[in-house]
PDB file of N, CA and C in Angstrom:
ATOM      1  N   UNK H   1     113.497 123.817  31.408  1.00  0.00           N
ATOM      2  CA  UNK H   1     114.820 124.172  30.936  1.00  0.00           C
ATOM      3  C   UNK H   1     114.700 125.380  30.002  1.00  0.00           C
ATOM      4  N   UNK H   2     115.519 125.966  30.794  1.00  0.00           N
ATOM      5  CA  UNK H   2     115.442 127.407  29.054  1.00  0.00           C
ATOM      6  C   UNK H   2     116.618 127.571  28.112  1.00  0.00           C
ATOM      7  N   UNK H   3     115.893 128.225  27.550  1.00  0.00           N
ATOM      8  CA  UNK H   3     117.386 128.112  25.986  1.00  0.00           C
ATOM      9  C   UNK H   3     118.395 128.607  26.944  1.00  0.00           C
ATOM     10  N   UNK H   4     119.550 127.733  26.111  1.00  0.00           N
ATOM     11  CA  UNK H   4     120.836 128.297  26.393  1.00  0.00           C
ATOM     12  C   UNK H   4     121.559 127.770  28.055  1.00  0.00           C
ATOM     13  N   UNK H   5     120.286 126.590  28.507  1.00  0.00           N
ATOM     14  CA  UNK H   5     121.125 125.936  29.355  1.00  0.00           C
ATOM     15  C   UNK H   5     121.347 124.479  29.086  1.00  0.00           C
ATOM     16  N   UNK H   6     122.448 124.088  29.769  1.00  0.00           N
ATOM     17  CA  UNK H   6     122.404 122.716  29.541  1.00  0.00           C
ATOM     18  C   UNK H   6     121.746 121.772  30.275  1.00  0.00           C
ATOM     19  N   UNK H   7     121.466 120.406  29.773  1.00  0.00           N
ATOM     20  CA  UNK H   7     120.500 119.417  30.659  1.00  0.00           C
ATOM     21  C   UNK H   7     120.590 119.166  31.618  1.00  0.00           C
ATOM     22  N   UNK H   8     119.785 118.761  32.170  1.00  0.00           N
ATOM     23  CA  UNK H   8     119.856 117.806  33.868  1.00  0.00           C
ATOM     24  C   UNK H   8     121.104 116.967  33.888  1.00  0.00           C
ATOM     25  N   UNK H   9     120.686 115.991  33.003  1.00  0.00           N
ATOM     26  CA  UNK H   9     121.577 114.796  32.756  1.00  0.00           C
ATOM     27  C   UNK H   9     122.958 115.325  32.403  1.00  0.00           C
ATOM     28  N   UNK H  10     123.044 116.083  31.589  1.00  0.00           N
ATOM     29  CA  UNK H  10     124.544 116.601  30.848  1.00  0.00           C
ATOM     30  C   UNK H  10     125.209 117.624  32.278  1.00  0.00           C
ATOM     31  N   UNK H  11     124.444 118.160  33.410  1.00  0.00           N
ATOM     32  CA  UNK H  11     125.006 118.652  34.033  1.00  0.00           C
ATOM     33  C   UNK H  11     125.988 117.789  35.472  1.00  0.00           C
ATOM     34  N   UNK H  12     124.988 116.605  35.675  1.00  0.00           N
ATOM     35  CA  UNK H  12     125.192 115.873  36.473  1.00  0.00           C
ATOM     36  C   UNK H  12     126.161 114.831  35.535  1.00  0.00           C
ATOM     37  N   UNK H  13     126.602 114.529  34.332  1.00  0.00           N
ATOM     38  CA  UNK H  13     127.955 113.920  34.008  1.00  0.00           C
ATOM     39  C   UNK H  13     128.743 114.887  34.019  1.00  0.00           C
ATOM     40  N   UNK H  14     129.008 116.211  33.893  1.00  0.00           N
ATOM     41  CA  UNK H  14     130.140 116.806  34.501  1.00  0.00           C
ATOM     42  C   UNK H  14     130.286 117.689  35.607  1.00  0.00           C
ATOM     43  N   UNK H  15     129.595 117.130  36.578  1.00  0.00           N
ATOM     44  CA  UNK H  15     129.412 117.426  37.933  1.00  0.00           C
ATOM     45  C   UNK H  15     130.639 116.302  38.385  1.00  0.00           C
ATOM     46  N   UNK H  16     129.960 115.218  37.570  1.00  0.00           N
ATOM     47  CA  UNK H  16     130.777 113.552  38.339  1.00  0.00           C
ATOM     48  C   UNK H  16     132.624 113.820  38.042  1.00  0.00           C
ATOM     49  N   UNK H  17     132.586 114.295  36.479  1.00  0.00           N
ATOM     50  CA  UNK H  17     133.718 114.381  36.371  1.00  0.00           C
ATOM     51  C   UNK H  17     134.506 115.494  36.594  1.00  0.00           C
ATOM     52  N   UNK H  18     134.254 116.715  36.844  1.00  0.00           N
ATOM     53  CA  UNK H  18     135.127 117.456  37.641  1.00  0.00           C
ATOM     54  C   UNK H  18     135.121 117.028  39.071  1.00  0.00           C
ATOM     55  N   UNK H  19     134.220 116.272  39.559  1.00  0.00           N
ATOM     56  CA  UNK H  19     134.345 115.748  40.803  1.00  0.00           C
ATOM     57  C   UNK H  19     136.311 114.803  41.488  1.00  0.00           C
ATOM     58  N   UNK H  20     135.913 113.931  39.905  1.00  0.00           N
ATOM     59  CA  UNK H  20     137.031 113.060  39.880  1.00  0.00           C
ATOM     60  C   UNK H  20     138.755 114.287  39.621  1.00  0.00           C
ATOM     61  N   UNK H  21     138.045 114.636  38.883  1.00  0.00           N
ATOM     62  CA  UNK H  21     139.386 115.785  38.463  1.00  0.00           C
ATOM     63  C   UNK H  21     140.055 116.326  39.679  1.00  0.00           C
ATOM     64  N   UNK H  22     139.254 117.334  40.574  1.00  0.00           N
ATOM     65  CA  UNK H  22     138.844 117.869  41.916  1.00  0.00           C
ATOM     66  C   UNK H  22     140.138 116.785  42.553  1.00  0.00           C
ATOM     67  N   UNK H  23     139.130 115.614  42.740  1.00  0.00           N
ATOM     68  CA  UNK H  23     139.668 115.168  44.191  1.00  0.00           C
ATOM     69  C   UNK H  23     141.227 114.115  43.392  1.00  0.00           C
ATOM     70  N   UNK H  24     141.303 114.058  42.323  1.00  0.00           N
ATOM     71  CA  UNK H  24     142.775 113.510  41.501  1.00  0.00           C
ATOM     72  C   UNK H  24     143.556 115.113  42.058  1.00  0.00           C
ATOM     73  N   UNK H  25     143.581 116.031  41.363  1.00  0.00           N
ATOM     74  CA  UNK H  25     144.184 117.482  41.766  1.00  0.00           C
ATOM     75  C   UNK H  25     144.831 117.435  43.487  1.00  0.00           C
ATOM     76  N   UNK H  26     143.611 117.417  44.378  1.00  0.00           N
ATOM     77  CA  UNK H  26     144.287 117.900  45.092  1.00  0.00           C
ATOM     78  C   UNK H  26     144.689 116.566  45.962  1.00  0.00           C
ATOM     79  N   UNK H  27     144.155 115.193  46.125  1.00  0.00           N
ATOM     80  CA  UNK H  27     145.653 113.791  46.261  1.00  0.00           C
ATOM     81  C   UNK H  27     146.276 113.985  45.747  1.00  0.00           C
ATOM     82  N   UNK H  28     147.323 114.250  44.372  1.00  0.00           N
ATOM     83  CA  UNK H  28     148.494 114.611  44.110  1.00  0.00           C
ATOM     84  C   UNK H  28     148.827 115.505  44.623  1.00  0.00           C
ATOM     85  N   UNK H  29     148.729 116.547  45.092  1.00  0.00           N
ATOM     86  CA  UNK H  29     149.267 117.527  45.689  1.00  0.00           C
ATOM     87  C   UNK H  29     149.831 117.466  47.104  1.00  0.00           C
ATOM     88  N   UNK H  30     148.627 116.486  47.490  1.00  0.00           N
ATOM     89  CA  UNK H  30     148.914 116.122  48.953  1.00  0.00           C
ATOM     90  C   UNK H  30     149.868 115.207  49.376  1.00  0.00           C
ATOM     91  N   UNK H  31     149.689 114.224  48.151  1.00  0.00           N
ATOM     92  CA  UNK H  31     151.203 113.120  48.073  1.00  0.00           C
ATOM     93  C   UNK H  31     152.441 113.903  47.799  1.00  0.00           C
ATOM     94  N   UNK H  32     152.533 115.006  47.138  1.00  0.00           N
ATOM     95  CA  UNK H  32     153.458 115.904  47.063  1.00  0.00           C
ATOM     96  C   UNK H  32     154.135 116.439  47.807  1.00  0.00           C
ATOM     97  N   UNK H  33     153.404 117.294  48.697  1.00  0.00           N
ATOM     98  CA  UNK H  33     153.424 117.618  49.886  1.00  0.00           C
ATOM     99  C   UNK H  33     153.965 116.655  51.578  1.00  0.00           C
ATOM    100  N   UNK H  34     153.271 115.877  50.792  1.00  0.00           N
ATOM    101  CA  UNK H  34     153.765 114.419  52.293  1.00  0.00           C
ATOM    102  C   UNK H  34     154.818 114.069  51.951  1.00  0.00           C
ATOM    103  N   UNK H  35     155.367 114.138  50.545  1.00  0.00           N
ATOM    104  CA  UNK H  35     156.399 113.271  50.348  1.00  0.00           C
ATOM    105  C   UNK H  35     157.853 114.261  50.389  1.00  0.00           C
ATOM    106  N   UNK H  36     157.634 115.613  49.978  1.00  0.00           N
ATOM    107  CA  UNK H  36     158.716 116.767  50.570  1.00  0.00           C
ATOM    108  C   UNK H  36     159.141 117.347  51.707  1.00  0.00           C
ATOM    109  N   UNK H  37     157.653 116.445  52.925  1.00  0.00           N
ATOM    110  CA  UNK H  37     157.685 116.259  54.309  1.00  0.00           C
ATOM    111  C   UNK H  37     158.570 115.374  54.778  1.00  0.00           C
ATOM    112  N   UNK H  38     158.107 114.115  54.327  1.00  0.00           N
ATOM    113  CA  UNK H  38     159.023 112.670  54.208  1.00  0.00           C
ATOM    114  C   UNK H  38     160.687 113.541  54.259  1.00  0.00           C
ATOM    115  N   UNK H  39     160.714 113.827  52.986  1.00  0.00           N
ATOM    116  CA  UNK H  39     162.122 114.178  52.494  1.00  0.00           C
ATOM    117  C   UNK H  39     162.492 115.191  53.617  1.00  0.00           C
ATOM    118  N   UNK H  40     162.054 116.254  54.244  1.00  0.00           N
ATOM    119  CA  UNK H  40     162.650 117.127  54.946  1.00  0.00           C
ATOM    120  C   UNK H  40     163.125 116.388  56.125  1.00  0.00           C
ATOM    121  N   UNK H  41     162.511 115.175  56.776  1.00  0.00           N
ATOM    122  CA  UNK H  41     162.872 114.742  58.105  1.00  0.00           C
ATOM    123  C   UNK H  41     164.221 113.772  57.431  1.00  0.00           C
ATOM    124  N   UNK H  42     164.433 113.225  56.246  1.00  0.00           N
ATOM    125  CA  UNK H  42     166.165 112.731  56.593  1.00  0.00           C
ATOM    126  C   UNK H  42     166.850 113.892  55.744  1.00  0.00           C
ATOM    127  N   UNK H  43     166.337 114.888  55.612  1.00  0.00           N
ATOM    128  CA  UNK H  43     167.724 116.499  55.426  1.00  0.00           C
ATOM    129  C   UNK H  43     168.484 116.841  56.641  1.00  0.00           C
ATOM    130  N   UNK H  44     169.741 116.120  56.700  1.00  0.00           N
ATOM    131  CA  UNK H  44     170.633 116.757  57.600  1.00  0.00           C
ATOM    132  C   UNK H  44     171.414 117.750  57.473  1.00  0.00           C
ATOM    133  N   UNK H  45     171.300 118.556  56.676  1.00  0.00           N
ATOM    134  CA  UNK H  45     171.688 119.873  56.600  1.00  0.00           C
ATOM    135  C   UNK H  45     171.037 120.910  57.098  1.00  0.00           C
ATOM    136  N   UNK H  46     171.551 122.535  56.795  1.00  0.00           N
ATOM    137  CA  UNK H  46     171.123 123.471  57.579  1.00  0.00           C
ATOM    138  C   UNK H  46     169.668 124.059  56.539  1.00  0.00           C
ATOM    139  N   UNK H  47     169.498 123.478  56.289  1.00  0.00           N
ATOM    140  CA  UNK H  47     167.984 123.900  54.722  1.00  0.00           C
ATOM    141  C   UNK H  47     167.269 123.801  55.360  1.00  0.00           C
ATOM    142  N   UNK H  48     166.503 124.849  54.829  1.00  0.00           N
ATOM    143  CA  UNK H  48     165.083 124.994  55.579  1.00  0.00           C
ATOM    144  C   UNK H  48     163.992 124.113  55.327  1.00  0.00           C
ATOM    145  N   UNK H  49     162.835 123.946  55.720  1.00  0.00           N
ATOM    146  CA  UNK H  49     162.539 122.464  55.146  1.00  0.00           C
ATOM    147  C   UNK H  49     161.775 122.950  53.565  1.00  0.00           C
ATOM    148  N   UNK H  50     161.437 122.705  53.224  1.00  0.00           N
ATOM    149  CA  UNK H  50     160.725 123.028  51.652  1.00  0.00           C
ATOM    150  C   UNK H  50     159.167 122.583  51.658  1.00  0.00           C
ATOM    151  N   UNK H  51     158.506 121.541  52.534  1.00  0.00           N
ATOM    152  CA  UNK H  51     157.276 121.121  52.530  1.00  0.00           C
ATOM    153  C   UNK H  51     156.235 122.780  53.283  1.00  0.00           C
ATOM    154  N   UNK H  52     156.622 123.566  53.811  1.00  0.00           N
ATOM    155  CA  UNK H  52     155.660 124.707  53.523  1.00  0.00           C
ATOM    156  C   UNK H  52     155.599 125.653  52.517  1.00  0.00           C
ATOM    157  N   UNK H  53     156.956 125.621  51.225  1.00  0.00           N
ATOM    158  CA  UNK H  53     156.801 126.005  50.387  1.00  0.00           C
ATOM    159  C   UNK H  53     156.065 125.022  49.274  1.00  0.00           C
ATOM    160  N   UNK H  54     155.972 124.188  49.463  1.00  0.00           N
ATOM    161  CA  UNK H  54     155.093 123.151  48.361  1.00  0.00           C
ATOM    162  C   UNK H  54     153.776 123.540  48.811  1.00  0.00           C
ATOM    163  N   UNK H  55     153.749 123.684  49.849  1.00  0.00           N
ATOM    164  CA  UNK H  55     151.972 123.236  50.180  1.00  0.00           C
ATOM    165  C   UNK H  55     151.369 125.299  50.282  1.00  0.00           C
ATOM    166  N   UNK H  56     152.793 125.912  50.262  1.00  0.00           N
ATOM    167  CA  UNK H  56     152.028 127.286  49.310  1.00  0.00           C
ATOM    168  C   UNK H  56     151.523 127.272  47.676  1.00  0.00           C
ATOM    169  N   UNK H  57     152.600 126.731  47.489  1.00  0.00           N
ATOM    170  CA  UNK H  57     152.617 126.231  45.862  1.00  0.00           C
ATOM    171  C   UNK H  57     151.164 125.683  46.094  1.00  0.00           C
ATOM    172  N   UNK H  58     151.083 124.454  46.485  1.00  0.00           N
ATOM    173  CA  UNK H  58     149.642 123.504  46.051  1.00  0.00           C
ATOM    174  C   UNK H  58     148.500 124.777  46.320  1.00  0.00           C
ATOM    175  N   UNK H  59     148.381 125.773  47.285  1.00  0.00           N
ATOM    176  CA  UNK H  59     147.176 126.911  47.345  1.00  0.00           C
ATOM    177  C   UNK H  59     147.064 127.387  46.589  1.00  0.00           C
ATOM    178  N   UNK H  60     147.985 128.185  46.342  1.00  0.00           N
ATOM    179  CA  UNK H  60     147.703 129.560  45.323  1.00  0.00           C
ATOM    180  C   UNK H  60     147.247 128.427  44.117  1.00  0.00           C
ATOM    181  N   UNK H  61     147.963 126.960  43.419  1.00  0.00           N
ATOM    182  CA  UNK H  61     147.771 126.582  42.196  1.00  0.00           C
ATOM    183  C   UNK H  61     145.728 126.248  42.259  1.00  0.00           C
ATOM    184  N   UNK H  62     145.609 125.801  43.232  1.00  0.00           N
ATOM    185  CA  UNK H  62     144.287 125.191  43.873  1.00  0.00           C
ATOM    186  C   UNK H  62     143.234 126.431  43.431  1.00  0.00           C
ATOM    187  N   UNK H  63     143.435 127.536  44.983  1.00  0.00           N
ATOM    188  CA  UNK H  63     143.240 128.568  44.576  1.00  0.00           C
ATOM    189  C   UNK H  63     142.438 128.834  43.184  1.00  0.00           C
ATOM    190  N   UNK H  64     143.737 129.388  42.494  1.00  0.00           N
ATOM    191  CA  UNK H  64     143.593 129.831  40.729  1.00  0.00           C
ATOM    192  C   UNK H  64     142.680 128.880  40.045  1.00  0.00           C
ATOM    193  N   UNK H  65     142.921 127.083  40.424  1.00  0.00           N
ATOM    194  CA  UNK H  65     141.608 126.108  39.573  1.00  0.00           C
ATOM    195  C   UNK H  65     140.538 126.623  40.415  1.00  0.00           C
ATOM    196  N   UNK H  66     140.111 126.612  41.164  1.00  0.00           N
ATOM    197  CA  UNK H  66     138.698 127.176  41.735  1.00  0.00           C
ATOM    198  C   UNK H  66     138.378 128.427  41.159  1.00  0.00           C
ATOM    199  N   UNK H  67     139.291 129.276  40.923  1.00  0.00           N
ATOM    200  CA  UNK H  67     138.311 130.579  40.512  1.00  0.00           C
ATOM    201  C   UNK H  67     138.338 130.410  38.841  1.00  0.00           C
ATOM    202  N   UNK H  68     139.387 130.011  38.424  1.00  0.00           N
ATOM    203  CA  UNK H  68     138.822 129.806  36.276  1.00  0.00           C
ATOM    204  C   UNK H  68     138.419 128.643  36.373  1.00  0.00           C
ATOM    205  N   UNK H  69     138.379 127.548  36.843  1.00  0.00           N
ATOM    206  CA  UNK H  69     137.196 126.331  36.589  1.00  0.00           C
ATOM    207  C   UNK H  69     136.103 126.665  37.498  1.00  0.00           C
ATOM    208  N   UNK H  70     135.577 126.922  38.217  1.00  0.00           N
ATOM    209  CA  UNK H  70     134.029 127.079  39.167  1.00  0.00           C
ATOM    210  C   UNK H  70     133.506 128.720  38.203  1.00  0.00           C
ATOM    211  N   UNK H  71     134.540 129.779  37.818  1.00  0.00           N
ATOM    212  CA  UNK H  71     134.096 131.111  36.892  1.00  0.00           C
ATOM    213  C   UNK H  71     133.491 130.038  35.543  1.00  0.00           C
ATOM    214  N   UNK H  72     134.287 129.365  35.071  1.00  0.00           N
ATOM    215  CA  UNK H  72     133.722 129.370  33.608  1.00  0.00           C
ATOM    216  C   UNK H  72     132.255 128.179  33.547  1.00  0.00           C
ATOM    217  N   UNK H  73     132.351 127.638  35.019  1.00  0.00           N
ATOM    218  CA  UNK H  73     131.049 127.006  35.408  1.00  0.00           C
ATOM    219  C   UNK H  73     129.853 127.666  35.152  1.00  0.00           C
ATOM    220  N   UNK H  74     129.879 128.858  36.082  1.00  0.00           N
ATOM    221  CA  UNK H  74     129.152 129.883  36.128  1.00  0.00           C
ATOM    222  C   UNK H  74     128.853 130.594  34.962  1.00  0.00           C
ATOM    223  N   UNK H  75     129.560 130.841  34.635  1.00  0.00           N
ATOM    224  CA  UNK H  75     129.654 131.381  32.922  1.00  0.00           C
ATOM    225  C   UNK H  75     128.913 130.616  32.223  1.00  0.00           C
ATOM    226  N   UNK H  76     129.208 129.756  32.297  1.00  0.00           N
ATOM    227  CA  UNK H  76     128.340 128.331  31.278  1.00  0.00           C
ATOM    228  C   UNK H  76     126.848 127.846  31.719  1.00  0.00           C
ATOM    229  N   UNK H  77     126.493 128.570  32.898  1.00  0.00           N
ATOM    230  CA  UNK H  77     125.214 128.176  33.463  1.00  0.00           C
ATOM    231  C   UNK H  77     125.052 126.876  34.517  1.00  0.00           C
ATOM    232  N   UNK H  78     126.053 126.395  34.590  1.00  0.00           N
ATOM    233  CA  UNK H  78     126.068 125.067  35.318  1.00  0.00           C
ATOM    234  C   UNK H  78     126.221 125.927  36.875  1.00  0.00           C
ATOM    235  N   UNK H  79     125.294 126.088  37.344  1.00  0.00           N
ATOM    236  CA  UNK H  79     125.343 126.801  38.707  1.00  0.00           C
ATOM    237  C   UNK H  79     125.424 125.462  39.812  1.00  0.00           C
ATOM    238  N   UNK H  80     124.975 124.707  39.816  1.00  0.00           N
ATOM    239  CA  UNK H  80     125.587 123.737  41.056  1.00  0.00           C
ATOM    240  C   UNK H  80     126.853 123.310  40.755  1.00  0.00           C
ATOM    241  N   UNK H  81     127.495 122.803  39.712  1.00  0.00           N
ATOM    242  CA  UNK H  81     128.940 122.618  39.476  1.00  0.00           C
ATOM    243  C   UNK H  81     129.652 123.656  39.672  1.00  0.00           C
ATOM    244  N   UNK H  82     129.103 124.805  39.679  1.00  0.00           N
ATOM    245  CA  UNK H  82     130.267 126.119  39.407  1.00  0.00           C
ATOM    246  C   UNK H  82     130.753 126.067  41.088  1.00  0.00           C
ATOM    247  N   UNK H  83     129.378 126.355  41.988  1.00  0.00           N
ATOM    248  CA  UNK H  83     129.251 126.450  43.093  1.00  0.00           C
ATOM    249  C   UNK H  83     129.901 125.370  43.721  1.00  0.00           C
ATOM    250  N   UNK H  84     129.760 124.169  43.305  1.00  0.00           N
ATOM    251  CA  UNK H  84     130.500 122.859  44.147  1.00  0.00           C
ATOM    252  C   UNK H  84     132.052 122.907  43.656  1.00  0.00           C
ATOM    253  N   UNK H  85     132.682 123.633  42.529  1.00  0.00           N
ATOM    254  CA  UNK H  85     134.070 123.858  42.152  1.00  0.00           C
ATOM    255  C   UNK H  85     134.247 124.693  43.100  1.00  0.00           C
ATOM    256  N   UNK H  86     133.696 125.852  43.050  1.00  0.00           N
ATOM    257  CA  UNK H  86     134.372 126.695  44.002  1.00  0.00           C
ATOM    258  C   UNK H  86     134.385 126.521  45.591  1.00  0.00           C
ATOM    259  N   UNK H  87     133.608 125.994  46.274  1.00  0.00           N
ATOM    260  CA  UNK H  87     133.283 124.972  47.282  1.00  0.00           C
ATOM    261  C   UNK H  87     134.885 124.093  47.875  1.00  0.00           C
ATOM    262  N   UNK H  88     134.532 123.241  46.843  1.00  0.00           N
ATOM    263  CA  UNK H  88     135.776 121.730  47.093  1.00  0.00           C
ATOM    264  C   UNK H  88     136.999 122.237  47.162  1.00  0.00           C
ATOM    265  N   UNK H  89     137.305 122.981  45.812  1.00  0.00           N
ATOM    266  CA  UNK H  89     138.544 123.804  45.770  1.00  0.00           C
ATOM    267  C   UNK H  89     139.059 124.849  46.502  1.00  0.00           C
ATOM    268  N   UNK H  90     138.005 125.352  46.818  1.00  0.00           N
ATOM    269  CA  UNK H  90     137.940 126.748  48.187  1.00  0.00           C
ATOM    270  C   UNK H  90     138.458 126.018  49.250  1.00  0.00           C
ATOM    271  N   UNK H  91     138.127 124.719  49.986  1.00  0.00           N
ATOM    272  CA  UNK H  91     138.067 123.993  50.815  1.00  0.00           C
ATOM    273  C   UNK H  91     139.785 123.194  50.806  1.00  0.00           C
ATOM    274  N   UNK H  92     140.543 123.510  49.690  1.00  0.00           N
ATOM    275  CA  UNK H  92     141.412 122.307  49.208  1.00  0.00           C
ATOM    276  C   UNK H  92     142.324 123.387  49.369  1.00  0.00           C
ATOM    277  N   UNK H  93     142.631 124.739  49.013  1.00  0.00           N
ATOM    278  CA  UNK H  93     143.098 125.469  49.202  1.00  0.00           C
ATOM    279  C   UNK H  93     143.417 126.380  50.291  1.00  0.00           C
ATOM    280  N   UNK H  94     142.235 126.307  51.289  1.00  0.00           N
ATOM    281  CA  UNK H  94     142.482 126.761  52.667  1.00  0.00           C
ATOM    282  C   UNK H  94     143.178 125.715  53.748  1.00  0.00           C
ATOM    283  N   UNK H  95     142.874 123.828  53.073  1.00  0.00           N
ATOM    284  CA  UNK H  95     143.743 123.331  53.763  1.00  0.00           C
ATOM    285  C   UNK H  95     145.064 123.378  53.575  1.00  0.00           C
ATOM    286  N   UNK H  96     146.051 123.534  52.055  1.00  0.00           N
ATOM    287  CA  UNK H  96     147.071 123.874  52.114  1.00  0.00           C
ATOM    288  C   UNK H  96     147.678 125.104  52.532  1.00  0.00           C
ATOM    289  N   UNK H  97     147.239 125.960  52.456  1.00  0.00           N
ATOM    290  CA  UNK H  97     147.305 126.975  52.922  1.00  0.00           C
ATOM    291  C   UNK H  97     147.628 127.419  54.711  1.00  0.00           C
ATOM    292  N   UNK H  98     146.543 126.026  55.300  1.00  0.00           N
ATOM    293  CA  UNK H  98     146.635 125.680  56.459  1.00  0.00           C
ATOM    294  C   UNK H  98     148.174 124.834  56.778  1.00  0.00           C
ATOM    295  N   UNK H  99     148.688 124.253  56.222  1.00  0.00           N
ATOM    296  CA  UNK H  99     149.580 123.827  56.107  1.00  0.00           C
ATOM    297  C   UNK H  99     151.165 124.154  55.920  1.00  0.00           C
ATOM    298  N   UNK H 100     150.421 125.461  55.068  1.00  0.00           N
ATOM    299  CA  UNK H 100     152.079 126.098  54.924  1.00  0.00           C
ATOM    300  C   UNK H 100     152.372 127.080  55.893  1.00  0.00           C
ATOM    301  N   UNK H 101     151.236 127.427  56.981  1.00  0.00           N
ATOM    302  CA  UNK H 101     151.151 128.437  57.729  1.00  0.00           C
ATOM    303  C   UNK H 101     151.748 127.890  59.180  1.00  0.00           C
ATOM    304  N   UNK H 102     151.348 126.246  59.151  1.00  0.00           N
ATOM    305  CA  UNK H 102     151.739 125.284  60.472  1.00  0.00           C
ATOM    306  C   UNK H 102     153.550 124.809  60.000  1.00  0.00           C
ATOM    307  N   UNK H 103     153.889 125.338  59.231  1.00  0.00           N
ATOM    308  CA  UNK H 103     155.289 125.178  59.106  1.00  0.00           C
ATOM    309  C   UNK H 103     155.524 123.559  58.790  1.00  0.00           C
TER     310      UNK H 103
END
């Protein structure tokens, strides 16, 4: 270990817990998303549906946590957490993204 990084152990407890953060983030989003889906199929009006504007919303927000939480990873020396933030979230963001594109 060299100065100025943090431990094995101290890296792998907040590996676990941005893990939990991660995958809390983007299930709410997705319940979000399902549930403005839900809502668009009994809109009997002429409205457009709103569940591909949520699930732009959920990217870009996704997005933005992957690059300042996995950056300040990196910053901080935690190179497998930085890398697995930007990873999961990269991954969480191209599926909404996928989503708002499938209408």
């Amino acid at each position: 270990m060299r100065y100025g990084e943090p431990s094995k152990g101290f890296q792998i407890a907040a590996g676990c817990v941005w893990l939990v953060v991660d995958v809390a983030l983007i299930g709410y989003l997705l319940f979000r998303y399902g549930m403005t889906g839900w809502a668009d199929a009994y809109d009997d009006s002429a409205n457009p549906p709103a569940a591909p504007a949520e699930a732009r919303r959920a990217a870009w927000l996704v997005l933005g946590t992957a690059v300042v939480s996995g950056g300040f990873l990196l910053l901080r020396h935690y190179w497998v957490n930085g890398v697995l933030q930007l990873l999961l979230l990269g991954a969480g963001a191209g599926m909404f993204a996928h989503f708002a594109a499938r209408g």
